[in-house]
């Protein structure tokens, strides 16, 4: 699996492009939008406007997790039926403080099930967010890539391309918006191409409705993240927008429920 962000990036980043949104005096999403796989074509809104998860007769939701065999860490895919419903509390413990989340399992049961499964298996432990965008209208922190080492002068060539070894179904309906505090899945621009990478929006952002929204931060956690991201980024991913966070955000653990 490749990385889900923007067009025009070096091959080592493997970041996909986003289509422009807004009028001419607004910044194009191809300047700094979050993705996770290396395709060069910009995703269209039509590519990911139907939810592919389906209700199961047993009361759960049937999820089409497709194994790809290229896991960044040795983990198993979740069960094919998600039993998550409602608003699920979670905490990501990080180097800048705890981030308290509410996961929306009614809107995105498969995404929540995947995140919970990966968290339980330690997939996110000691991983660091590898990309930060600070431009107004596109303010995000992209996380969930075990390949990234914030202490390295040069990132692992696989940075931005990580996968848990399977893809997850899109859970979008075309009405998605991305206000500050939103949790959304990265993707390649192709349908149903999400995996382990996701982005946290820390300023109201103008991404097209192509990214599964699966939860939000509480107000205190958003303030914590806003403070951490105020130091900006190093511009390393300049060709696609943004860079490595100047203040590293490293996950030390994830608690669900």
XYZ file of C-alpha atoms in Angstrom:
257
model
C 0.000 0.000 0.000
C 1.237 3.478 -0.699
C 0.760 6.723 1.099
C -2.283 8.989 0.951
C -1.589 12.670 0.394
C -0.724 14.717 -2.656
C 0.445 14.869 -6.245
C 3.862 15.857 -7.503
C 5.788 14.266 -4.658
C 9.059 12.326 -4.823
C 8.633 8.601 -5.280
C 10.004 7.915 -1.814
C 7.008 9.695 -0.287
C 4.425 7.719 -2.214
C 1.784 10.312 -1.529
C -1.335 10.611 -3.654
C -2.761 13.870 -4.940
C -5.977 15.633 -4.091
C -8.134 17.630 -6.440
C -8.290 21.374 -5.964
C -11.179 22.771 -4.021
C -12.501 26.286 -3.697
C -12.127 29.245 -6.017
C -8.993 30.624 -7.611
C -7.958 32.682 -4.615
C -8.110 29.670 -2.311
C -5.188 27.287 -1.949
C -5.449 24.067 -3.939
C -5.672 20.840 -1.953
C -2.861 19.532 -4.116
C -0.606 21.835 -2.132
C -1.093 20.096 1.187
C -3.793 17.487 1.614
C -3.466 14.138 3.438
C -3.258 10.795 1.593
C -1.343 7.547 2.038
C -0.412 5.885 -1.182
C 1.653 6.748 -4.169
C -0.602 7.411 -7.084
C -0.140 10.391 -9.325
C -3.764 10.962 -10.312
C -5.927 13.244 -8.211
C -8.889 11.517 -6.576
C -12.283 12.777 -7.541
C -15.149 13.129 -5.129
C -17.069 10.513 -7.081
C -14.353 7.974 -6.440
C -15.205 7.647 -2.764
C -18.755 8.857 -2.217
C -20.404 5.527 -1.412
C -20.050 3.676 1.833
C -18.949 0.120 1.096
C -19.523 -1.294 4.577
C -22.884 -3.071 4.814
C -25.166 -3.993 7.745
C -24.900 -7.650 8.736
C -27.918 -9.801 9.538
C -26.385 -10.611 12.920
C -26.590 -6.968 13.923
C -22.990 -6.044 13.164
C -21.560 -4.421 10.056
C -19.861 -6.508 7.385
C -16.494 -4.984 6.479
C -14.522 -5.760 3.349
C -10.970 -5.814 4.715
C -8.749 -6.835 1.795
C -5.375 -8.345 2.665
C -2.401 -6.930 0.752
C 0.457 -8.746 2.468
C 2.718 -5.733 2.970
C 2.310 -4.963 6.663
C 4.672 -2.454 8.259
C 4.260 -4.434 11.486
C 3.127 -7.982 12.093
C -0.596 -7.654 12.763
C -3.762 -9.530 11.865
C -6.757 -7.943 10.102
C -9.844 -7.323 12.227
C -12.819 -9.656 12.229
C -14.901 -9.263 9.083
C -17.916 -8.109 11.102
C -17.641 -4.958 13.183
C -19.705 -4.969 16.359
C -18.811 -1.374 17.253
C -21.721 1.062 17.497
C -22.318 4.491 18.942
C -19.710 6.860 20.312
C -16.584 5.033 21.485
C -14.151 6.773 23.852
C -10.430 6.388 23.219
C -7.159 7.970 24.278
C -3.953 8.260 22.291
C -1.079 8.769 24.703
C 1.565 10.917 23.040
C 4.821 12.721 23.731
C 2.936 16.054 23.825
C 0.127 14.866 26.095
C -2.945 12.653 26.022
C -5.340 13.091 23.104
C -8.871 12.117 24.115
C -11.027 10.931 21.226
C -14.627 10.089 20.543
C -14.815 7.518 17.736
C -17.989 7.549 15.640
C -18.821 3.865 15.165
C -22.288 4.655 13.829
C -20.826 6.540 10.860
C -17.647 4.487 10.415
C -17.959 1.081 12.142
C -15.324 -0.619 9.981
C -12.783 2.162 10.422
C -13.309 2.164 14.192
C -12.990 -1.634 14.293
C -9.720 -1.469 12.338
C -8.258 1.254 14.550
C -9.238 -0.612 17.707
C -7.741 -3.855 16.388
C -4.465 -2.190 15.393
C -4.281 -0.361 18.717
C -4.800 -3.610 20.632
C -1.998 -5.258 18.653
C 0.414 -2.382 19.352
C 0.613 -1.250 15.727
C 0.725 2.429 16.669
C 2.993 2.135 19.702
C 6.152 4.263 19.381
C 5.106 5.565 15.963
C 5.445 9.271 15.183
C 3.330 11.551 13.020
C 5.362 12.102 9.871
C 3.683 15.007 8.123
C 2.245 18.333 9.175
C 0.490 20.972 7.090
C 0.200 24.494 8.477
C -1.298 26.428 5.593
C -4.636 28.065 6.483
C -7.462 25.886 5.191
C -5.233 22.801 5.192
C -3.998 22.296 8.743
C -3.415 18.653 9.573
C -1.105 16.176 11.230
C -0.717 12.844 9.425
C -0.009 9.874 11.678
C 0.021 6.099 11.836
C 3.179 5.298 9.856
C 5.521 2.975 11.805
C 8.333 3.577 9.306
C 8.892 7.192 10.319
C 11.710 8.068 12.722
C 11.631 11.763 13.719
C 15.266 11.573 14.867
C 16.626 10.509 11.476
C 18.151 13.156 9.203
C 16.661 11.362 6.225
C 13.422 9.349 6.569
C 13.221 5.669 5.765
C 12.437 5.402 2.021
C 9.232 3.618 2.982
C 7.953 6.597 4.966
C 4.493 7.529 3.748
C 3.906 4.090 2.227
C 3.031 2.089 5.306
C 0.156 -0.356 5.503
C -1.084 -2.772 8.156
C -1.220 -5.431 5.433
C -4.837 -4.827 4.444
C -7.093 -2.083 3.146
C -10.325 -0.915 4.708
C -13.587 0.121 3.044
C -14.478 3.763 2.561
C -17.241 5.023 4.816
C -18.176 8.297 3.170
C -21.398 9.734 1.779
C -20.195 12.989 0.198
C -21.332 15.251 3.038
C -18.058 15.043 4.977
C -16.515 18.237 6.338
C -13.240 18.653 8.201
C -13.458 21.199 11.033
C -10.715 21.462 13.638
C -10.559 18.344 15.783
C -11.665 15.928 13.047
C -10.128 12.464 12.679
C -10.109 11.261 9.074
C -8.538 8.374 7.189
C -5.823 8.929 4.615
C -6.131 7.166 1.256
C -4.429 6.833 -2.110
C -7.113 8.599 -4.078
C -8.445 5.228 -5.196
C -11.651 3.818 -3.673
C -11.291 1.694 -0.529
C -7.537 2.269 -0.242
C -7.301 3.332 3.400
C -5.231 1.384 5.890
C -3.396 2.429 9.046
C -2.595 6.070 8.294
C -4.929 8.837 9.355
C -4.861 12.577 9.844
C -5.904 14.860 12.664
C -7.234 18.242 11.590
C -6.181 21.046 13.938
C -7.610 23.970 11.923
C -10.842 24.125 9.911
C -9.834 22.580 6.580
C -11.190 22.443 3.042
C -10.483 18.874 1.952
C -12.941 17.375 -0.533
C -15.374 14.840 0.998
C -13.218 11.876 0.017
C -11.835 10.919 3.419
C -13.693 8.820 5.970
C -14.489 10.841 9.094
C -14.380 8.501 12.066
C -14.106 10.625 15.172
C -12.959 13.833 16.829
C -10.745 15.220 19.584
C -12.188 16.880 22.663
C -11.533 20.587 23.187
C -8.655 20.149 25.628
C -6.896 17.682 23.328
C -7.328 20.001 20.359
C -5.703 22.749 22.399
C -2.831 20.390 23.243
C -2.319 19.542 19.578
C -2.666 23.166 18.461
C 0.088 24.146 20.882
C 2.370 21.358 19.640
C 1.831 22.142 15.952
C 2.360 25.896 16.451
C 6.097 25.302 16.018
C 5.402 24.487 12.366
C 7.156 22.002 10.099
C 10.528 21.731 8.416
C 9.203 21.865 4.833
C 10.692 18.463 4.043
C 7.660 17.416 1.998
C 7.651 20.770 0.205
C 6.772 19.353 -3.212
C 3.495 18.039 -1.847
C 2.923 20.516 0.966
C 4.010 20.557 4.564
C 6.884 18.817 6.263
C 7.996 16.864 9.271
C 6.633 18.340 12.513
C 9.136 20.577 14.290
C 7.661 19.282 17.533
C 7.563 15.484 17.215
C 4.288 13.813 18.161
C 5.018 10.209 19.119
C 2.359 7.724 20.201
C 3.255 5.789 23.342
C 0.018 3.847 23.559
C -3.657 3.756 22.634
C -6.581 2.933 24.918
C -10.031 2.072 23.582
C -13.150 2.336 25.748
